[in-house]
Structure formats: structure tokens, C-alpha cells
Coordinates of C-alpha atoms and ligand atoms in Angstrom, one line a residue:
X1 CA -242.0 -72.7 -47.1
X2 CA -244.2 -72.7 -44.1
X3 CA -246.0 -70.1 -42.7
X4 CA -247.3 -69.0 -38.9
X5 CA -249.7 -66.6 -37.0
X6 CA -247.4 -64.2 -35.7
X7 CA -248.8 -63.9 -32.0
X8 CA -252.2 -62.5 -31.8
X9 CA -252.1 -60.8 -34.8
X10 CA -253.7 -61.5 -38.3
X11 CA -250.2 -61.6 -40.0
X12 CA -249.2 -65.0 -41.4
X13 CA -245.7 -64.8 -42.5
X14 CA -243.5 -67.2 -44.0
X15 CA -240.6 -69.0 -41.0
X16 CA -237.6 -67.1 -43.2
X17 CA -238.2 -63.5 -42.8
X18 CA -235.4 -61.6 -45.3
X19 CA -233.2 -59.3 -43.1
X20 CA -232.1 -56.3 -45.3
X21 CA -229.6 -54.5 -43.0
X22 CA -226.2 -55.0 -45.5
X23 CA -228.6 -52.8 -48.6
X24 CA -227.3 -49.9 -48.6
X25 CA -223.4 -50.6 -47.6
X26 CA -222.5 -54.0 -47.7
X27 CA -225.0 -54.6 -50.8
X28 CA -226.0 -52.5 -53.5
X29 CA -229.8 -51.4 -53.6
X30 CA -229.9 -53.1 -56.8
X31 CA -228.9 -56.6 -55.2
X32 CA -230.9 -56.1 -52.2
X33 CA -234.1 -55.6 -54.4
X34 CA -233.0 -58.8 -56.5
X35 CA -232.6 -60.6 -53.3
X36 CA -236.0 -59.6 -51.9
X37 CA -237.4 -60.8 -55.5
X38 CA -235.9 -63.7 -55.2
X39 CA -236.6 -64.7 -51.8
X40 CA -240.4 -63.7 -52.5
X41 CA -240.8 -65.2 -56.0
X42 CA -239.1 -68.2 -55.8
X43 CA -239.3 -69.5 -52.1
X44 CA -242.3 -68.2 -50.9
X45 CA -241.1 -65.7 -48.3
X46 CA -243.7 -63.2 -47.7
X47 CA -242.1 -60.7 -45.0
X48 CA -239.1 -58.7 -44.7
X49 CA -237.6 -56.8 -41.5
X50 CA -236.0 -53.2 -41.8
X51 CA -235.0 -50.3 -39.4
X52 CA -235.3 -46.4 -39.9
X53 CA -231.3 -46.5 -39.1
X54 CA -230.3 -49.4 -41.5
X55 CA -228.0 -49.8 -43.2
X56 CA -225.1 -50.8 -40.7
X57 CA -223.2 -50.1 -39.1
X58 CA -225.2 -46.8 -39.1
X59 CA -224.2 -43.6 -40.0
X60 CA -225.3 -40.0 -41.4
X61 CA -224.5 -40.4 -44.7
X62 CA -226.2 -44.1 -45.5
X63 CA -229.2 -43.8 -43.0
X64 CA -232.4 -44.5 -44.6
X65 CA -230.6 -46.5 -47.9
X66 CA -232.0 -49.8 -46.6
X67 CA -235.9 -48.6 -47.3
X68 CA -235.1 -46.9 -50.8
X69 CA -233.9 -50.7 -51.7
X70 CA -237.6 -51.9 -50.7
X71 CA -239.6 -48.7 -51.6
X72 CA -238.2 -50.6 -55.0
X73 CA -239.0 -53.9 -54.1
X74 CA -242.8 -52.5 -53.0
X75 CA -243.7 -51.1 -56.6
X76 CA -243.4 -54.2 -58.4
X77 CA -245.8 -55.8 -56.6
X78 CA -249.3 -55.6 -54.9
X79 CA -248.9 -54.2 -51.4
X80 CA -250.9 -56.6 -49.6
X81 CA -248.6 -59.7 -50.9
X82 CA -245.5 -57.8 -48.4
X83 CA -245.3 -58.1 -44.7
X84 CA -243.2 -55.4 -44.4
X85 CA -242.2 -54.8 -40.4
X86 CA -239.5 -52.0 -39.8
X87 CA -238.5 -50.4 -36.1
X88 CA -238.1 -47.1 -34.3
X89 CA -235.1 -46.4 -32.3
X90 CA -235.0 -42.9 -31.6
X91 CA -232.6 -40.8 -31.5
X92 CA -229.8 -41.0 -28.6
X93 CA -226.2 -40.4 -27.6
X94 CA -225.1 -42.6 -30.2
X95 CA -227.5 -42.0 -33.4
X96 CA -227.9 -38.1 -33.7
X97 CA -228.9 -38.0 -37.5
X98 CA -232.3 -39.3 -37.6
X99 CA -234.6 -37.5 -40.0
X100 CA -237.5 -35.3 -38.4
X101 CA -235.3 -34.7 -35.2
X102 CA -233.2 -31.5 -34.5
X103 CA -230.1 -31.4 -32.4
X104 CA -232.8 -30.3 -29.4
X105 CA -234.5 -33.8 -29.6
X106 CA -234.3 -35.1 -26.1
X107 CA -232.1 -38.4 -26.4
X108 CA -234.9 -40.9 -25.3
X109 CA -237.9 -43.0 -27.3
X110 CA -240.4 -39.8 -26.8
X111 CA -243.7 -40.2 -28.2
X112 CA -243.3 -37.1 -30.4
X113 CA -239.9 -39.2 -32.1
X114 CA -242.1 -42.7 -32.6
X115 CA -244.5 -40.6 -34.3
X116 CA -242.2 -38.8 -36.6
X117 CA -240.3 -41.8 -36.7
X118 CA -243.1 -43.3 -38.6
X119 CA -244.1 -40.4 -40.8
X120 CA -240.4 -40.6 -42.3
X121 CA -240.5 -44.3 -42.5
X122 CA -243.8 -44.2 -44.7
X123 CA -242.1 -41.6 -47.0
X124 CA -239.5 -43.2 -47.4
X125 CA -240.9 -46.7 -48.1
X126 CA -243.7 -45.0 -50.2
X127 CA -246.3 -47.1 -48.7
X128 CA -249.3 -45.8 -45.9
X129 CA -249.2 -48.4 -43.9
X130 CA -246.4 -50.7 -42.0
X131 CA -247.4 -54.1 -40.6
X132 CA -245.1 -54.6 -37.8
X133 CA -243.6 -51.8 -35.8
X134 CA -241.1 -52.3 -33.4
X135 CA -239.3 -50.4 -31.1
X136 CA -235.8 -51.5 -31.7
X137 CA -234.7 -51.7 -28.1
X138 CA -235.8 -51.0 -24.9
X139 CA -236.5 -47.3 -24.1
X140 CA -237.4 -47.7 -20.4
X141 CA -234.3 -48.3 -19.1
X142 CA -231.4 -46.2 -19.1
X143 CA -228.2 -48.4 -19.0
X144 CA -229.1 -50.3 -21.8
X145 CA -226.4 -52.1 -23.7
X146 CA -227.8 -50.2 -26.6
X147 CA -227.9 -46.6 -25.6
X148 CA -227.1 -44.5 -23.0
X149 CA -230.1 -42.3 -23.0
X150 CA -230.1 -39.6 -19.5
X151 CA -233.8 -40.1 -20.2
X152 CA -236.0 -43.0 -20.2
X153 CA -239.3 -43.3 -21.7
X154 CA -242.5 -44.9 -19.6
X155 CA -243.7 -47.8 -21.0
X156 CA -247.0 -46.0 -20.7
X157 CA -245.8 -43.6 -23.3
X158 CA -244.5 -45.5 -25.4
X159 CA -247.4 -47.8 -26.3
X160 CA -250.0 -44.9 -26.0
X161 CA -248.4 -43.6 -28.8
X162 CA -248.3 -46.6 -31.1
X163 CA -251.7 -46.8 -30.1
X164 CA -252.4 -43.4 -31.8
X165 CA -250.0 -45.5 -34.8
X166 CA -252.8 -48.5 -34.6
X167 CA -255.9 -45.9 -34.2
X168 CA -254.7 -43.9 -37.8
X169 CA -253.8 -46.8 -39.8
X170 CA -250.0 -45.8 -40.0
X171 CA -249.4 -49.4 -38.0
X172 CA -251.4 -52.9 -38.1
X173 CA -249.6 -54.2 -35.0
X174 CA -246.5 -53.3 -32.3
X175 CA -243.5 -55.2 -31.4
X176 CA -240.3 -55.3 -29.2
X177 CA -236.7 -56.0 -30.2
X178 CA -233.8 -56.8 -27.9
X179 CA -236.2 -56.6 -24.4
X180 CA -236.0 -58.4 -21.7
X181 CA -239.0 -60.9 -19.8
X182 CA -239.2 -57.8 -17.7
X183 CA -240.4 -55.4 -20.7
X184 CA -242.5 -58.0 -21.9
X185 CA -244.6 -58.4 -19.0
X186 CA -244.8 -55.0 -17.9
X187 CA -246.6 -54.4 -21.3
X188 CA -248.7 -57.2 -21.3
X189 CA -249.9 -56.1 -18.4
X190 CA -250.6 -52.8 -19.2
X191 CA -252.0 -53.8 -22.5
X192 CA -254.6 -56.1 -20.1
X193 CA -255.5 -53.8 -17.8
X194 CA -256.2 -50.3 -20.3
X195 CA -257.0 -52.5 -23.6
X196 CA -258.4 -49.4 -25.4
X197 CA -255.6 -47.4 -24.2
X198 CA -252.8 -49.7 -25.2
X199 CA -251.9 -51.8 -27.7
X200 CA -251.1 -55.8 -27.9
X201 CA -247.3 -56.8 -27.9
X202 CA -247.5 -59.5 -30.7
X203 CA -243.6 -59.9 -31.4
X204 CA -240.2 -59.9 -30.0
X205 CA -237.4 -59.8 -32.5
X206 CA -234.2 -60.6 -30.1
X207 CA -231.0 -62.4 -31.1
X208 CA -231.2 -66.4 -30.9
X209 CA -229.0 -68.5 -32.7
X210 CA -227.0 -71.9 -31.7
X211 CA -224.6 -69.5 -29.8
X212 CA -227.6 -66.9 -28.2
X213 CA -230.2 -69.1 -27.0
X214 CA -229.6 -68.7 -22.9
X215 CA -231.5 -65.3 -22.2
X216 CA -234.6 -66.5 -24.3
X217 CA -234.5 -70.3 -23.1
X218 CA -233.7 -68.9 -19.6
X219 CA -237.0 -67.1 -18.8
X220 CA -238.1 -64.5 -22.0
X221 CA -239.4 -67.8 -23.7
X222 CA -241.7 -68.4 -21.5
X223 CA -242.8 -64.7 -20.6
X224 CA -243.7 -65.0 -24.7
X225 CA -245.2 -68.2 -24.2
X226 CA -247.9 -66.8 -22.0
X227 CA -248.2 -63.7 -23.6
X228 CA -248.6 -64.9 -26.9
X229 CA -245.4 -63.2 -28.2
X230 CA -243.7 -64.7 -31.4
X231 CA -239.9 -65.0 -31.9
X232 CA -238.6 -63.1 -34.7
X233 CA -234.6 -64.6 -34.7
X234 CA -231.9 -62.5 -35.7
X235 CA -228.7 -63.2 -36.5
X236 CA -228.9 -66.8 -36.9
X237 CA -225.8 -67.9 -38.7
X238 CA -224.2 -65.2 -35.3
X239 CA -223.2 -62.4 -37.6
X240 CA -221.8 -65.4 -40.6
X241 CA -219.6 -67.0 -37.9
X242 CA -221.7 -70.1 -37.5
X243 CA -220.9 -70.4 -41.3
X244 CA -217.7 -71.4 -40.6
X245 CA -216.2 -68.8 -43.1
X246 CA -214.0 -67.3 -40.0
X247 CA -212.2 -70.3 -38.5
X248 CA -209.1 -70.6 -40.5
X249 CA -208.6 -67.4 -42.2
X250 CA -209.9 -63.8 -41.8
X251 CA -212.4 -64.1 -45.1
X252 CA -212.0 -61.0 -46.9
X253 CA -215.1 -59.2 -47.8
X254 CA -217.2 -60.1 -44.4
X255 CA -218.8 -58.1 -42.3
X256 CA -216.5 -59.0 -39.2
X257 CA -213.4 -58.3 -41.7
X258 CA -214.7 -55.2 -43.6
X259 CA -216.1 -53.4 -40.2
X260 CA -214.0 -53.6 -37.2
X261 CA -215.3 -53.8 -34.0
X262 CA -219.1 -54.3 -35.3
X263 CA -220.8 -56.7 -33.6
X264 CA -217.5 -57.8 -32.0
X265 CA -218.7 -60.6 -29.5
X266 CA -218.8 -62.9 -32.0
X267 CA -215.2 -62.7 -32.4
X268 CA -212.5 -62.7 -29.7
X269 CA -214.8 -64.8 -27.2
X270 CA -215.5 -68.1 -26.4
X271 CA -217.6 -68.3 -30.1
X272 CA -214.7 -68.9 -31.7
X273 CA -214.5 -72.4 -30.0
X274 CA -218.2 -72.9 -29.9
X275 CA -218.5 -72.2 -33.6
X276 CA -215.3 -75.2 -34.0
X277 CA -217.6 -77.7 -31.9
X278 CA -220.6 -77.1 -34.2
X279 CA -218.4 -77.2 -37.5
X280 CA -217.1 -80.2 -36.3
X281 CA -220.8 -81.9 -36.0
X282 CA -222.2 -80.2 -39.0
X283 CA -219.5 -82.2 -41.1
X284 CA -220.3 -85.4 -38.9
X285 CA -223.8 -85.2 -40.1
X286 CA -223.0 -84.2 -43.3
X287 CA -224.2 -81.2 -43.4
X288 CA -222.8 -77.5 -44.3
X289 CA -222.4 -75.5 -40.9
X290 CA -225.1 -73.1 -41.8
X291 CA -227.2 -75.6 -42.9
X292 CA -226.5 -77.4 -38.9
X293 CA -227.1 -73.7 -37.3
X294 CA -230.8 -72.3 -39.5
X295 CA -231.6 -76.0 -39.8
X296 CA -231.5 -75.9 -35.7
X297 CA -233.0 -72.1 -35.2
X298 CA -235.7 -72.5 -38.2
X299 CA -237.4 -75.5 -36.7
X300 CA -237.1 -74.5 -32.9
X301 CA -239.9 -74.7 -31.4
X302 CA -239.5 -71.1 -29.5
X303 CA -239.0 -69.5 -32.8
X304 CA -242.0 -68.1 -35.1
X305 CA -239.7 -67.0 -37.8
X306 CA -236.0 -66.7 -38.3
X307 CA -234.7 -63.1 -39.9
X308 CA -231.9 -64.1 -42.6
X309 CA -228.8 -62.2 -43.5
X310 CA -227.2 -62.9 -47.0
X311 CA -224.9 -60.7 -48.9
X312 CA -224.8 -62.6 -52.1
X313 CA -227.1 -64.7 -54.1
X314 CA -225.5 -68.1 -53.2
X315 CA -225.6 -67.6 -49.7
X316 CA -229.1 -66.3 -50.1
X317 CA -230.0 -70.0 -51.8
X318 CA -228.0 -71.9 -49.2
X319 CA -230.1 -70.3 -46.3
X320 CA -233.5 -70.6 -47.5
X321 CA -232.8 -74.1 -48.8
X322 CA -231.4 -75.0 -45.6
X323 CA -235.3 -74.4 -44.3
X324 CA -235.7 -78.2 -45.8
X325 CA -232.7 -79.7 -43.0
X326 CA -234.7 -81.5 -40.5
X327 CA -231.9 -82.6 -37.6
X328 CA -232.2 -86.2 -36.4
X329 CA -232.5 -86.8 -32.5
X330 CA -229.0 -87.9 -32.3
X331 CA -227.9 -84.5 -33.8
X332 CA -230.0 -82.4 -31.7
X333 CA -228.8 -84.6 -28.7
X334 CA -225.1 -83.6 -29.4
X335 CA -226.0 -79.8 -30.1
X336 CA -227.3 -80.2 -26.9
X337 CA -224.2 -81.3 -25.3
X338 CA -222.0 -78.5 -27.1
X339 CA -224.6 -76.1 -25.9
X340 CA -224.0 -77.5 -22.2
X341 CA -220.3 -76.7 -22.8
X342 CA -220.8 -73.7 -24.0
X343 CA -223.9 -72.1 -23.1
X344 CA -223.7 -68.2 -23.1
X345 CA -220.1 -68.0 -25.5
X346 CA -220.2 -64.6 -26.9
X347 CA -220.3 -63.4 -23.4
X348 CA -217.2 -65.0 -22.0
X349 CA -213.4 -65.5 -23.0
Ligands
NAP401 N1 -233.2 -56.0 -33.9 C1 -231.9 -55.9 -34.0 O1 -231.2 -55.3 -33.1 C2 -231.2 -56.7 -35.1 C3 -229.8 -56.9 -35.0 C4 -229.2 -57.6 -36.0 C5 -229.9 -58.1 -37.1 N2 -231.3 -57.8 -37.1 C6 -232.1 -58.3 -38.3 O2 -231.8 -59.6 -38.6 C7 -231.3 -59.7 -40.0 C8 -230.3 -60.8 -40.1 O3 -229.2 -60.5 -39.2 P1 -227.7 -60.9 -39.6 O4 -227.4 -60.4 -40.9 O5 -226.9 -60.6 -38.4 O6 -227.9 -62.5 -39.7 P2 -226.9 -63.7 -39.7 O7 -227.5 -64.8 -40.3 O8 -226.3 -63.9 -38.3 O9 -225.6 -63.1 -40.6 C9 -225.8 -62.9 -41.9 C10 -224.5 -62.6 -42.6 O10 -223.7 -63.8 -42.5 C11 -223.0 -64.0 -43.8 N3 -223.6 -65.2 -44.4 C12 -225.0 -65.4 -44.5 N4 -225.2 -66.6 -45.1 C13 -224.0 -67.2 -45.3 C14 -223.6 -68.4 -45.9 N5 -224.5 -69.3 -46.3 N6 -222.3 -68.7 -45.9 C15 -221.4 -67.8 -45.5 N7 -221.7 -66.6 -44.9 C16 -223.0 -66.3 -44.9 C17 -223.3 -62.7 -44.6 O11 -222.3 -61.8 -44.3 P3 -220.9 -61.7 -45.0 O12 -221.0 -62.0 -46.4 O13 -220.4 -60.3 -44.7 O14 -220.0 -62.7 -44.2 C18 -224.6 -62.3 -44.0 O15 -224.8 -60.9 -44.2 C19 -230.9 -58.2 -40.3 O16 -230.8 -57.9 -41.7 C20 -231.9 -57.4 -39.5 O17 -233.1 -57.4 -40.3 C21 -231.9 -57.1 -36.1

């Protein structure tokens, strides 16, 4: 395992980060806390990624499973050997059930609801402190593909209050998740012009993967570049499709077969043919698919580490072994063309 600065900050996590979004429904809290051993004890990972809504797809009942899984994880071991980041999305339209917020909670990333947000995440995790905050997507800007909020937030707000986060100890550092090169720069900005009043961006956690790589590579990358921002990569194997598991029969058991509709772009778009092409030159390099798609996302240069899925242990081994598959030129050449073919294909048919 290797291991990187995350932006500005003092954190030096390990390039696989263990995503933990299927504890809870998918998985079992038991097998989420033997994954998390595993991944820490026997590969070197060091950080983990979780949400105050996971598991998903979210819902009233399960909300807040996810963090009981690592609150479990957390007690058998020191607190300091964890890099634990989580994020705040806040209530809206969609997700009424968030702890600590009544049914007259405006719909919008207040700071009142990232500072509750954080008390109930603490409790939960039964830890005082969390390294990485993030907000989970933007709250600035109303017709977001993630909520429909009638009210958005100021950036101002929102960083002044995980400032207040940073000034009690509750946070080490702030992130973003899903933004856009426009978020990104607004904040730097701010965060250069008021430093006492406004915290440092140090990560973006977006989607990038063999089959999302255009909005980052198109202009985000390089907004993070000069801002110091590192890549946290989600959904690297594209929801399991770049696995290959979904080509020739609907796999029972997977996410995209047991949760209709969830994360849906990856099927019933041009994926489905992208996914074929990179198959095809996985098994021409000898290589598994998944091994062709983290091999690709682990060691790109734009990416500071790459947040894993897995629902059992084998796939678990398979992805963090995969961090050893170094891709020849002539490989990356041919991803390349594939990509040219298909550059944006979970947005088009
Ligand atoms: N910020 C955000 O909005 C956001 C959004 C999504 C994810 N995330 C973060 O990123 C993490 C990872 O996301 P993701 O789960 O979507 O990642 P992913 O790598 O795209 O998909 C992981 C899923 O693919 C399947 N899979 C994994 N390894 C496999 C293998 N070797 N062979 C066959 N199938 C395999 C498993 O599902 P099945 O067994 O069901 O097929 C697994 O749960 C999440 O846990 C979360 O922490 C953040």
C-alpha cells in the first residue's frame, strides 16, 4: 500500500480508501466490521469513508446502520490508527428522516443542520472527533441533480460553520463531494481572502472511474490542481459494472439487480457497450476487468485515493490486490482510444 498527503492537510491516508455504504443493507454489520479489519490489518488501508445517510439506498428505517458497523470497527483499535472521513447532507425534499431535524427543518444545508449533523455523527460513531468532513453535495445551488432544495445555502454559511466544526475539535479538516470547478473556486477564494473566517477545502470526493472521467478531466482537475484539492474516487468499478458481472446475465444478488432504479445510469445507457470494450481489453491483457478498471483509477495521476466498494470478502481481496496492476503504455494507449469512443457513456443512449 501506498500512502499520500491528502491536499493541504496533515492526513496521510492509504490510495484504497474502504467505502462502507452496502453495511447496513446489502452487508451485515458483522461483515462490514470484518471487512474494515481486514482491509486495515492485512493491507495497510488506514481510512474509511461514511455518510450520516448510509446505508443505501437510504431510508428511515436503516439510516445511521453504516456508522454502528464502524463505531465497532473503532473500539478495537487505537483511534488515531483510523482516518475516518464521513459527510453531511442535510435534510431535503428527498431525505426527511435525519436525526436532530424536525419536520420544520428548512430543506437546505443550514448551518444549524451541519452542526447537528455532526453532533449525531460523533454519537453515533462514539468517537469526538472526525477527520474529514464533507458536505455530500453541493448546497449552493438549487437544481442540483441531487436535491431539489427551494433554498440554497451561501457558501459563506456553509464554511463558517465547519469553521466553528475546525475551531471546537469536532472536525480536523472540510471537504466537498459531487461539486463542480465552480464550487471549488468559489471556496478557495473565500477561504484566501477571510483565512481566519473560513476554512481550507482539502478534498473532493466526486465520481471517477474508466466510464466518469470527462467532468473531472474537463476542467474540476485542474481547479484541484491549483487549489490543492485531492481526489477521493468513488465508484470505481461504476457501481460493479466495470466488473463485468452484468454483461451476459442479470447477476443475482447485485446492487443494480436487488435495487431497481438505484444508480440507474450505469445501466440502460451507453455503459453497457463501454463496459464490453474494456472487458474485451482487460482479457487481452490478461487481466480481470476490475483488475483493468482500479488498476487504471488507483494509479491515475488526478486521483489521491480511490474509495472501494465490496460486498463480499473475495471481491474485497480482488480490489485491494488489484492496487499491485501497473498498466503497460500500450494498454493505457487503447483505454485511451475506448475512452475517445465513448467518453461521457452513462450520460447518453
Ligand atoms: N459521495 C457520494 O455521493 C458517493 C456515491 C457513491 C459512493 N460513494 C463512496 O464510495 C464507496 C464506493 O462506491 P461504490 O460501492 O459505488 O464503488 P464501486 O467500486 O463502483 O462498486 C462497488 C460494488 O461493485 C461490486 N463489486 C465490487 N468489487 C467487485 C468485484 N471484484 N467483482 C464483482 N463485483 C464487485 C459490489 O456490489 P455487488 O456485489 O452488489 O455487485 C460492490 O459493492 C461507497 O461505499 C461510498 O463510501 C460516495
Amino acid at each position: 500500500m501506498d500512502y499520500v498527503q491528502l491536499g493541504d492537510s496533515d492526513l496521510v491516508v492509504s490510495k484504497v480508501c474502504m467505502g462502507t455504504m452496502t453495511f447496513g443493507e446489502q452487508n451485515t454489520l458483522e461483515e462490514g466490521v470484518e471487512q474494515l479489519t481486514r482491509a486495515f490489518d492485512e493491507f495497510g488501508v488506514n481510512f474509511l469513508d461514511t455518510a450520516e445517510m448510509y446505508p443505501v439506498p437510504t431510508k428511515a428505517t436503516t439510516q445511521g446502520a453504516t456508522d454502528k458497523a464502524i463505531k465497532m470497527f473503532l473500539q478495537s483499535r487505537k483511534r488515531e490508527d483510523v482516518i475516518l472521513a464521513t459527510k453531511v447532507c442535510g435534510r431535503s425534499e428527498r431525505i426527511k428522516w435525519l436525526p436532530r431535524r424536525d419536520s420544520e427543518t428548512p430543506a437546505a444545508l443550514t448551518r444549524d443542520q451541519i452542526l447537528d449533523s455532526v453532533d449525531a455523527s460523533l454519537e453515533r460513531l462514539g468517537t469526538d472527533y472526525i477527520d474529514l468532513l464533507q458536505l455530500h453535495w453541493p448546497g449552493d445551488f438549487r437544481p442540483s441533480q441531487y436535491q431539489d432544495n427551494p433554498k440554497p445555502t451561501s457558501f459563506e454559511e456553509q464554511l463558517s460553520a465547519l469553521q466553528e466544526l475546525v475551531t471546537t475539535g469536532k472536525v480536523r479538516y472540510v471537504g466537498v463531494s459531487n461539486e463542480s470547478a465552480y464550487g471549488v473556486c468559489s471556496m478557495a477564494a473565500l477561504t484566501r481572502q477571510f483565512p481566519e473566517l473560513y476554512p481550507k477545502i482539502v478534498s473532493i470526493q466526486n465520481s471517477f472511474s474508466l466510464v466518469v472521467r470527462k467532468d473531472f478531466e474537463a476542467g474540476l482537475g485542474e481547479a484541484c490542481f491549483h487549489h490543492n484539492v485531492g481526489l477521493l474516487a468513488y465508484s470505481p468499478l461504476a457501481a460493479g459494472t466495470l466488473s463485468g458481472k452484468y454483461r451476459k446475465n442479470v447477476p443475482k444478488g447485485a446492487r443494480l439487480t436487488l435495487f431497481p432504479g438505484f444508480m440507474e445510469r450505469y445501466l440502460g445507457s451507453s455503459n453497457e457497450e463501454a463496459v464490453n470494450a474494456y472487458c474485451d481489453l482487460a482479457k487481452k491483457a490478461d487481466l480481470t476487468p476490475t483488475q483493468l478498471a482500479l488498476g487504471w483509477c488507483y494509479h491515475n495521476e488526478l486521483v489521491a485515493s480511490s474509495i472501494i466498494g465490496a460486498t463480499t470478502m473475495d471481491q474485497l481481496e480482488e480490489n485491494i490486490q488489484a492496487y499491485d496492476v501497473r498498466l503497460s503504455d500500450d494498454v493505457s494507449k487503447e483505454i485511451e482510444a475506448i475512452y475517445a469512443k465513448y467518453t461521457d457513456p452513462t450520460k447518453a443512449r
